[in-house]
Amino acid sequence: MYPVKEKLREVLATLPDGVRLVAISKYHPSSFIMEAYDEGQRIFGESHEQELASKVKELPQDIEWHFIGHLQTNKVKYIAPYISMIEAVDSLRLLREIEKQAARCDRVIKVLLELHIAEEATKYGLTPDDCRQLLDDGEWRTMSHVQICGLMMMASFTDDEEQLCREFQTAKDLFDELKQKHFADDPAFCERSWGMSDDYPLAVSHGSTMVRIGTAIFGPRVY
Ligand SMILES: *Cc1c(COP(=O)(O)O)cnc(C)c1O
């Protein structure tokens, strides 16, 4: 059995106050999630709608689930009844669909805008300019069932620490700009979701409030 409890404690010991852990449990069995749950962990992240749905059915109700993957608009309706936060909103179209499905469930769903800064061409997300445009456009202000709580980003897959620092700093600077321009009186816009198993100490030193850690807690994923 993988030592989930021990690994979780090790990770938590390195996180300063004010940085929350989203334990990324995709591809890991529910028994691993229960190990972490028994240690007090309540926020878990998944990236596939069907895997999430089957875990939600068998796991405790007080888990806060974050959807961290690319979400197709036609899947929003399946997760809308229970999802706490959708971290990777990468289009206005997706935001509109979340608003519609959340309204149907009479809920407010928290979301983050996913920023694309990394060099990899394959990653989803909004460029800084897309992000500015989406917020300047203002349609989001008419949406009463989504709450935009901040930004999420994945840094490049690299060992180059300077590059990682640059990317995290770009995300942090954009957060500050958007906060001042659009959310100055909105305390809910406060989350900066960056940092994964290999880069979270750097992310934390560049303003992360939420780290998304899988491998360092649950071990390697078996796909
Ligand atoms: C899988 C995943 C993570 C966790 O990655 P690890 O390297 O296992 O910590 C974090 N964020 C996103 C968006 C992911 O898809």
PDB file of C-alpha atoms and ligand atoms in Angstrom:
ATOM      1  CA  MET A   1       0.000   0.000   0.000  1.00  0.00           C
ATOM      2  CA  TYR A   2       1.339   3.430  -0.962  1.00  0.00           C
ATOM      3  CA  PRO A   3       2.036   5.561   2.165  1.00  0.00           C
ATOM      4  CA  VAL A   4      -0.558   8.237   1.328  1.00  0.00           C
ATOM      5  CA  LYS A   5      -0.971   9.488   4.897  1.00  0.00           C
ATOM      6  CA  GLU A   6       2.742   9.978   5.379  1.00  0.00           C
ATOM      7  CA  LYS A   7       3.208  11.722   2.022  1.00  0.00           C
ATOM      8  CA  LEU A   8       0.221  13.973   2.680  1.00  0.00           C
ATOM      9  CA  ARG A   9       1.658  15.005   6.054  1.00  0.00           C
ATOM     10  CA  GLU A  10       5.022  15.750   4.413  1.00  0.00           C
ATOM     11  CA  VAL A  11       3.440  17.993   1.801  1.00  0.00           C
ATOM     12  CA  LEU A  12       1.202  19.798   4.300  1.00  0.00           C
ATOM     13  CA  ALA A  13       4.205  20.482   6.548  1.00  0.00           C
ATOM     14  CA  THR A  14       5.831  22.493   3.759  1.00  0.00           C
ATOM     15  CA  LEU A  15       2.790  24.691   2.988  1.00  0.00           C
ATOM     16  CA  PRO A  16       2.629  28.063   4.716  1.00  0.00           C
ATOM     17  CA  ASP A  17      -0.613  29.369   6.252  1.00  0.00           C
ATOM     18  CA  GLY A  18      -2.898  30.736   3.588  1.00  0.00           C
ATOM     19  CA  VAL A  19      -1.986  28.114   0.995  1.00  0.00           C
ATOM     20  CA  ARG A  20      -4.582  25.384   0.626  1.00  0.00           C
ATOM     21  CA  LEU A  21      -4.019  21.957  -0.808  1.00  0.00           C
ATOM     22  CA  VAL A  22      -6.135  20.471  -3.578  1.00  0.00           C
ATOM     23  CA  ALA A  23      -5.205  16.783  -3.544  1.00  0.00           C
ATOM     24  CA  ILE A  24      -5.289  15.651  -7.160  1.00  0.00           C
ATOM     25  CA  SER A  25      -6.738  12.156  -7.093  1.00  0.00           C
ATOM     26  CA  LYS A  26      -7.306  11.490 -10.813  1.00  0.00           C
ATOM     27  CA  TYR A  27      -6.494   7.884 -11.803  1.00  0.00           C
ATOM     28  CA  HIS A  28      -6.116   6.911  -8.142  1.00  0.00           C
ATOM     29  CA  PRO A  29      -8.607   4.639  -6.415  1.00  0.00           C
ATOM     30  CA  SER A  30     -11.164   5.805  -3.879  1.00  0.00           C
ATOM     31  CA  SER A  31      -9.268   3.893  -1.186  1.00  0.00           C
ATOM     32  CA  PHE A  32      -6.363   6.363  -1.624  1.00  0.00           C
ATOM     33  CA  ILE A  33      -8.753   9.280  -1.290  1.00  0.00           C
ATOM     34  CA  MET A  34     -10.098   7.774   1.933  1.00  0.00           C
ATOM     35  CA  GLU A  35      -6.567   7.546   3.344  1.00  0.00           C
ATOM     36  CA  ALA A  36      -6.137  11.284   2.784  1.00  0.00           C
ATOM     37  CA  TYR A  37      -9.672  11.973   4.003  1.00  0.00           C
ATOM     38  CA  ASP A  38      -8.929  10.192   7.266  1.00  0.00           C
ATOM     39  CA  GLU A  39      -6.007  12.572   7.730  1.00  0.00           C
ATOM     40  CA  GLY A  40      -8.416  15.499   7.430  1.00  0.00           C
ATOM     41  CA  GLN A  41      -7.981  16.393   3.748  1.00  0.00           C
ATOM     42  CA  ARG A  42     -11.297  17.575   2.268  1.00  0.00           C
ATOM     43  CA  ILE A  43     -10.477  19.199  -1.096  1.00  0.00           C
ATOM     44  CA  PHE A  44      -9.838  16.823  -3.986  1.00  0.00           C
ATOM     45  CA  GLY A  45      -9.349  17.496  -7.679  1.00  0.00           C
ATOM     46  CA  GLU A  46     -10.363  15.360 -10.649  1.00  0.00           C
ATOM     47  CA  SER A  47     -10.120  15.920 -14.379  1.00  0.00           C
ATOM     48  CA  HIS A  48     -12.569  13.436 -15.924  1.00  0.00           C
ATOM     49  CA  GLU A  49     -16.295  13.749 -15.496  1.00  0.00           C
ATOM     50  CA  GLN A  50     -17.104  10.016 -15.397  1.00  0.00           C
ATOM     51  CA  GLU A  51     -14.331   9.125 -12.999  1.00  0.00           C
ATOM     52  CA  LEU A  52     -15.448  11.968 -10.755  1.00  0.00           C
ATOM     53  CA  ALA A  53     -19.091  10.893 -10.895  1.00  0.00           C
ATOM     54  CA  SER A  54     -18.290   7.365  -9.785  1.00  0.00           C
ATOM     55  CA  LYS A  55     -16.073   8.584  -6.932  1.00  0.00           C
ATOM     56  CA  VAL A  56     -18.665  11.093  -5.741  1.00  0.00           C
ATOM     57  CA  LYS A  57     -21.165   8.243  -5.383  1.00  0.00           C
ATOM     58  CA  GLU A  58     -18.991   6.176  -3.082  1.00  0.00           C
ATOM     59  CA  LEU A  59     -17.151   8.807  -1.044  1.00  0.00           C
ATOM     60  CA  PRO A  60     -18.196  11.074   1.864  1.00  0.00           C
ATOM     61  CA  GLN A  61     -20.547  13.966   1.117  1.00  0.00           C
ATOM     62  CA  ASP A  62     -18.409  16.619   2.773  1.00  0.00           C
ATOM     63  CA  ILE A  63     -15.614  16.363   0.201  1.00  0.00           C
ATOM     64  CA  GLU A  64     -15.192  19.545  -1.852  1.00  0.00           C
ATOM     65  CA  TRP A  65     -14.560  18.499  -5.432  1.00  0.00           C
ATOM     66  CA  HIS A  66     -12.627  20.706  -7.829  1.00  0.00           C
ATOM     67  CA  PHE A  67     -12.748  20.042 -11.536  1.00  0.00           C
ATOM     68  CA  ILE A  68      -9.230  20.741 -12.820  1.00  0.00           C
ATOM     69  CA  GLY A  69      -9.255  19.407 -16.375  1.00  0.00           C
ATOM     70  CA  HIS A  70     -10.457  20.720 -19.690  1.00  0.00           C
ATOM     71  CA  LEU A  71     -14.245  20.676 -19.420  1.00  0.00           C
ATOM     72  CA  GLN A  72     -16.390  20.244 -22.515  1.00  0.00           C
ATOM     73  CA  THR A  73     -19.533  22.346 -22.431  1.00  0.00           C
ATOM     74  CA  ASN A  74     -21.733  19.286 -22.922  1.00  0.00           C
ATOM     75  CA  LYS A  75     -20.367  17.771 -19.685  1.00  0.00           C
ATOM     76  CA  VAL A  76     -21.133  20.724 -17.429  1.00  0.00           C
ATOM     77  CA  LYS A  77     -24.656  19.501 -16.693  1.00  0.00           C
ATOM     78  CA  TYR A  78     -23.352  16.268 -15.164  1.00  0.00           C
ATOM     79  CA  ILE A  79     -21.130  17.921 -12.579  1.00  0.00           C
ATOM     80  CA  ALA A  80     -23.185  21.059 -11.894  1.00  0.00           C
ATOM     81  CA  PRO A  81     -25.228  19.512  -9.052  1.00  0.00           C
ATOM     82  CA  TYR A  82     -22.212  18.886  -6.818  1.00  0.00           C
ATOM     83  CA  ILE A  83     -18.991  20.496  -8.055  1.00  0.00           C
ATOM     84  CA  SER A  84     -17.498  23.090  -5.656  1.00  0.00           C
ATOM     85  CA  MET A  85     -15.134  24.748  -8.065  1.00  0.00           C
ATOM     86  CA  ILE A  86     -14.422  24.511 -11.780  1.00  0.00           C
ATOM     87  CA  GLU A  87     -10.782  25.543 -12.018  1.00  0.00           C
ATOM     88  CA  ALA A  88     -10.187  25.586 -15.714  1.00  0.00           C
ATOM     89  CA  VAL A  89     -12.598  27.965 -17.398  1.00  0.00           C
ATOM     90  CA  ASP A  90     -11.030  28.729 -20.755  1.00  0.00           C
ATOM     91  CA  SER A  91     -13.827  30.369 -22.744  1.00  0.00           C
ATOM     92  CA  LEU A  92     -16.822  32.638 -22.377  1.00  0.00           C
ATOM     93  CA  ARG A  93     -18.876  29.858 -23.910  1.00  0.00           C
ATOM     94  CA  LEU A  94     -17.974  27.508 -21.071  1.00  0.00           C
ATOM     95  CA  LEU A  95     -18.671  30.221 -18.497  1.00  0.00           C
ATOM     96  CA  ARG A  96     -22.151  30.753 -19.998  1.00  0.00           C
ATOM     97  CA  GLU A  97     -22.888  27.045 -19.841  1.00  0.00           C
ATOM     98  CA  ILE A  98     -21.801  26.870 -16.197  1.00  0.00           C
ATOM     99  CA  GLU A  99     -24.111  29.813 -15.439  1.00  0.00           C
ATOM    100  CA  LYS A 100     -26.999  28.037 -17.162  1.00  0.00           C
ATOM    101  CA  GLN A 101     -26.499  24.683 -15.466  1.00  0.00           C
ATOM    102  CA  ALA A 102     -25.818  26.207 -12.045  1.00  0.00           C
ATOM    103  CA  ALA A 103     -29.051  28.199 -12.358  1.00  0.00           C
ATOM    104  CA  ARG A 104     -30.927  24.968 -13.090  1.00  0.00           C
ATOM    105  CA  CYS A 105     -29.535  23.468  -9.910  1.00  0.00           C
ATOM    106  CA  ASP A 106     -30.198  26.680  -7.994  1.00  0.00           C
ATOM    107  CA  ARG A 107     -26.541  26.866  -7.014  1.00  0.00           C
ATOM    108  CA  VAL A 108     -23.609  29.219  -7.303  1.00  0.00           C
ATOM    109  CA  ILE A 109     -20.525  27.515  -8.725  1.00  0.00           C
ATOM    110  CA  LYS A 110     -17.097  28.950  -8.016  1.00  0.00           C
ATOM    111  CA  VAL A 111     -14.780  29.144 -10.994  1.00  0.00           C
ATOM    112  CA  LEU A 112     -11.237  30.151 -11.858  1.00  0.00           C
ATOM    113  CA  LEU A 113     -10.110  31.466 -15.211  1.00  0.00           C
ATOM    114  CA  GLU A 114      -7.385  29.270 -16.670  1.00  0.00           C
ATOM    115  CA  LEU A 115      -4.413  31.229 -17.904  1.00  0.00           C
ATOM    116  CA  HIS A 116      -2.194  29.985 -20.659  1.00  0.00           C
ATOM    117  CA  ILE A 117       1.358  31.175 -20.123  1.00  0.00           C
ATOM    118  CA  ALA A 118       3.368  27.988 -20.529  1.00  0.00           C
ATOM    119  CA  GLU A 119       5.268  27.439 -23.740  1.00  0.00           C
ATOM    120  CA  GLU A 120       3.642  24.119 -24.576  1.00  0.00           C
ATOM    121  CA  ALA A 121       1.301  24.612 -27.497  1.00  0.00           C
ATOM    122  CA  THR A 122      -1.032  21.837 -26.383  1.00  0.00           C
ATOM    123  CA  LYS A 123      -2.188  23.379 -23.143  1.00  0.00           C
ATOM    124  CA  TYR A 124      -5.630  24.913 -22.889  1.00  0.00           C
ATOM    125  CA  GLY A 125      -6.338  28.275 -21.391  1.00  0.00           C
ATOM    126  CA  LEU A 126      -6.769  31.979 -21.979  1.00  0.00           C
ATOM    127  CA  THR A 127      -3.844  34.200 -22.871  1.00  0.00           C
ATOM    128  CA  PRO A 128      -3.466  37.249 -20.621  1.00  0.00           C
ATOM    129  CA  ASP A 129      -5.143  39.306 -23.348  1.00  0.00           C
ATOM    130  CA  ASP A 130      -8.029  36.846 -23.704  1.00  0.00           C
ATOM    131  CA  CYS A 131      -8.480  37.087 -19.968  1.00  0.00           C
ATOM    132  CA  ARG A 132      -8.538  40.891 -19.992  1.00  0.00           C
ATOM    133  CA  GLN A 133     -11.002  40.863 -22.859  1.00  0.00           C
ATOM    134  CA  LEU A 134     -13.352  38.410 -21.174  1.00  0.00           C
ATOM    135  CA  LEU A 135     -13.489  40.586 -18.074  1.00  0.00           C
ATOM    136  CA  ASP A 136     -13.634  43.922 -19.928  1.00  0.00           C
ATOM    137  CA  ASP A 137     -16.545  42.627 -21.981  1.00  0.00           C
ATOM    138  CA  GLY A 138     -18.546  42.476 -18.771  1.00  0.00           C
ATOM    139  CA  GLU A 139     -21.112  39.792 -19.631  1.00  0.00           C
ATOM    140  CA  TRP A 140     -19.875  37.866 -16.590  1.00  0.00           C
ATOM    141  CA  ARG A 141     -21.331  40.581 -14.359  1.00  0.00           C
ATOM    142  CA  THR A 142     -24.840  39.500 -15.407  1.00  0.00           C
ATOM    143  CA  MET A 143     -24.188  35.919 -14.267  1.00  0.00           C
ATOM    144  CA  SER A 144     -25.537  35.338 -10.783  1.00  0.00           C
ATOM    145  CA  HIS A 145     -24.780  31.592 -10.574  1.00  0.00           C
ATOM    146  CA  VAL A 146     -21.051  31.694 -11.187  1.00  0.00           C
ATOM    147  CA  GLN A 147     -18.558  33.366  -8.929  1.00  0.00           C
ATOM    148  CA  ILE A 148     -15.164  34.138 -10.438  1.00  0.00           C
ATOM    149  CA  CYS A 149     -12.706  33.493  -7.612  1.00  0.00           C
ATOM    150  CA  GLY A 150      -9.347  33.995  -9.313  1.00  0.00           C
ATOM    151  CA  LEU A 151      -6.893  32.475 -11.744  1.00  0.00           C
ATOM    152  CA  MET A 152      -5.462  29.033 -12.360  1.00  0.00           C
ATOM    153  CA  MET A 153      -2.382  28.149 -14.405  1.00  0.00           C
ATOM    154  CA  MET A 154      -0.033  25.294 -15.214  1.00  0.00           C
ATOM    155  CA  ALA A 155       3.588  26.256 -15.694  1.00  0.00           C
ATOM    156  CA  SER A 156       5.766  24.790 -18.443  1.00  0.00           C
ATOM    157  CA  PHE A 157       7.073  21.268 -17.991  1.00  0.00           C
ATOM    158  CA  THR A 158      10.714  22.236 -17.397  1.00  0.00           C
ATOM    159  CA  ASP A 159      13.490  22.180 -14.796  1.00  0.00           C
ATOM    160  CA  ASP A 160      14.459  25.724 -15.694  1.00  0.00           C
ATOM    161  CA  GLU A 161      13.708  27.527 -12.446  1.00  0.00           C
ATOM    162  CA  GLU A 162      14.087  30.978 -13.932  1.00  0.00           C
ATOM    163  CA  GLN A 163      11.502  30.213 -16.536  1.00  0.00           C
ATOM    164  CA  LEU A 164       9.120  28.793 -13.944  1.00  0.00           C
ATOM    165  CA  CYS A 165       9.582  31.899 -11.790  1.00  0.00           C
ATOM    166  CA  ARG A 166       8.883  34.128 -14.766  1.00  0.00           C
ATOM    167  CA  GLU A 167       5.688  32.263 -15.559  1.00  0.00           C
ATOM    168  CA  PHE A 168       4.401  32.313 -11.982  1.00  0.00           C
ATOM    169  CA  GLN A 169       5.265  35.993 -11.691  1.00  0.00           C
ATOM    170  CA  THR A 170       3.408  36.787 -14.932  1.00  0.00           C
ATOM    171  CA  ALA A 171       0.353  35.041 -13.504  1.00  0.00           C
ATOM    172  CA  LYS A 172       0.679  36.902 -10.193  1.00  0.00           C
ATOM    173  CA  ASP A 173       1.027  40.271 -11.933  1.00  0.00           C
ATOM    174  CA  LEU A 174      -2.027  39.600 -14.074  1.00  0.00           C
ATOM    175  CA  PHE A 175      -3.999  38.578 -10.987  1.00  0.00           C
ATOM    176  CA  ASP A 176      -3.092  41.890  -9.312  1.00  0.00           C
ATOM    177  CA  GLU A 177      -4.040  43.875 -12.394  1.00  0.00           C
ATOM    178  CA  LEU A 178      -7.434  42.158 -12.753  1.00  0.00           C
ATOM    179  CA  LYS A 179      -8.118  42.356  -9.047  1.00  0.00           C
ATOM    180  CA  GLN A 180      -7.595  46.091  -9.076  1.00  0.00           C
ATOM    181  CA  LYS A 181      -9.534  46.705 -12.260  1.00  0.00           C
ATOM    182  CA  HIS A 182     -12.554  44.441 -11.793  1.00  0.00           C
ATOM    183  CA  PHE A 183     -12.685  42.948  -8.332  1.00  0.00           C
ATOM    184  CA  ALA A 184     -11.402  45.620  -5.968  1.00  0.00           C
ATOM    185  CA  ASP A 185     -14.559  45.335  -3.827  1.00  0.00           C
ATOM    186  CA  ASP A 186     -14.986  41.609  -4.246  1.00  0.00           C
ATOM    187  CA  PRO A 187     -13.190  39.619  -1.548  1.00  0.00           C
ATOM    188  CA  ALA A 188     -14.137  36.355  -3.306  1.00  0.00           C
ATOM    189  CA  PHE A 189     -11.627  37.067  -6.072  1.00  0.00           C
ATOM    190  CA  CYS A 190      -8.644  35.895  -4.066  1.00  0.00           C
ATOM    191  CA  GLU A 191      -7.396  32.568  -5.443  1.00  0.00           C
ATOM    192  CA  ARG A 192      -4.194  31.925  -7.345  1.00  0.00           C
ATOM    193  CA  SER A 193      -4.131  28.240  -8.203  1.00  0.00           C
ATOM    194  CA  TRP A 194      -0.618  27.326  -9.260  1.00  0.00           C
ATOM    195  CA  GLY A 195       1.922  24.743  -8.188  1.00  0.00           C
ATOM    196  CA  MET A 196       2.032  20.992  -8.830  1.00  0.00           C
ATOM    197  CA  SER A 197       4.200  18.197  -7.396  1.00  0.00           C
ATOM    198  CA  ASP A 198       7.379  19.301  -9.171  1.00  0.00           C
ATOM    199  CA  ASP A 199       7.092  23.055  -8.901  1.00  0.00           C
ATOM    200  CA  TYR A 200       4.915  23.945  -5.926  1.00  0.00           C
ATOM    201  CA  PRO A 201       7.628  25.432  -3.684  1.00  0.00           C
ATOM    202  CA  LEU A 202       8.386  27.979  -6.422  1.00  0.00           C
ATOM    203  CA  ALA A 203       4.683  28.584  -7.000  1.00  0.00           C
ATOM    204  CA  VAL A 204       4.171  29.244  -3.293  1.00  0.00           C
ATOM    205  CA  SER A 205       7.002  31.774  -3.317  1.00  0.00           C
ATOM    206  CA  HIS A 206       5.184  33.506  -6.193  1.00  0.00           C
ATOM    207  CA  GLY A 207       1.856  34.069  -4.534  1.00  0.00           C
ATOM    208  CA  SER A 208       0.021  30.757  -4.904  1.00  0.00           C
ATOM    209  CA  THR A 209      -2.972  30.376  -2.580  1.00  0.00           C
ATOM    210  CA  MET A 210      -3.907  26.908  -3.792  1.00  0.00           C
ATOM    211  CA  VAL A 211      -1.565  24.143  -4.883  1.00  0.00           C
ATOM    212  CA  ARG A 212      -2.769  21.165  -6.930  1.00  0.00           C
ATOM    213  CA  ILE A 213      -0.674  18.181  -5.922  1.00  0.00           C
ATOM    214  CA  GLY A 214      -1.153  14.599  -7.056  1.00  0.00           C
ATOM    215  CA  THR A 215       2.002  12.535  -7.518  1.00  0.00           C
ATOM    216  CA  ALA A 216       3.780  13.790  -4.396  1.00  0.00           C
ATOM    217  CA  ILE A 217       0.881  12.488  -2.292  1.00  0.00           C
ATOM    218  CA  PHE A 218      -0.555   9.501  -4.130  1.00  0.00           C
ATOM    219  CA  GLY A 219       2.471   8.301  -6.089  1.00  0.00           C
ATOM    220  CA  PRO A 220       2.751   7.813  -9.839  1.00  0.00           C
ATOM    221  CA  ARG A 221      -0.486   7.506 -11.768  1.00  0.00           C
ATOM    222  CA  VAL A 222      -1.206   4.316 -13.667  1.00  0.00           C
ATOM    223  CA  TYR A 223      -3.011   5.299 -16.855  1.00  0.00           C
TER     224      TYR A 223
HETATM  225  C1  LIG B   1      -2.697  16.154 -12.933  1.00  0.00           C
HETATM  226  C2  LIG B   1      -2.756  17.609 -12.635  1.00  0.00           C
HETATM  227  C3  LIG B   1      -2.129  18.149 -11.497  1.00  0.00           C
HETATM  228  C4  LIG B   1      -1.282  17.328 -10.531  1.00  0.00           C
HETATM  229  O1  LIG B   1      -0.050  16.990 -11.093  1.00  0.00           O
HETATM  230  P1  LIG B   1       1.104  16.260 -10.223  1.00  0.00           P
HETATM  231  O2  LIG B   1       2.321  16.509 -11.013  1.00  0.00           O
HETATM  232  O3  LIG B   1       0.727  14.831 -10.126  1.00  0.00           O
HETATM  233  O4  LIG B   1       1.132  16.937  -8.890  1.00  0.00           O
HETATM  234  C5  LIG B   1      -2.297  19.503 -11.259  1.00  0.00           C
HETATM  235  N1  LIG B   1      -3.021  20.297 -12.077  1.00  0.00           N
HETATM  236  C6  LIG B   1      -3.621  19.813 -13.178  1.00  0.00           C
HETATM  237  C7  LIG B   1      -4.406  20.746 -14.034  1.00  0.00           C
HETATM  238  C8  LIG B   1      -3.507  18.462 -13.490  1.00  0.00           C
HETATM  239  O5  LIG B   1      -4.119  18.001 -14.593  1.00  0.00           O
END
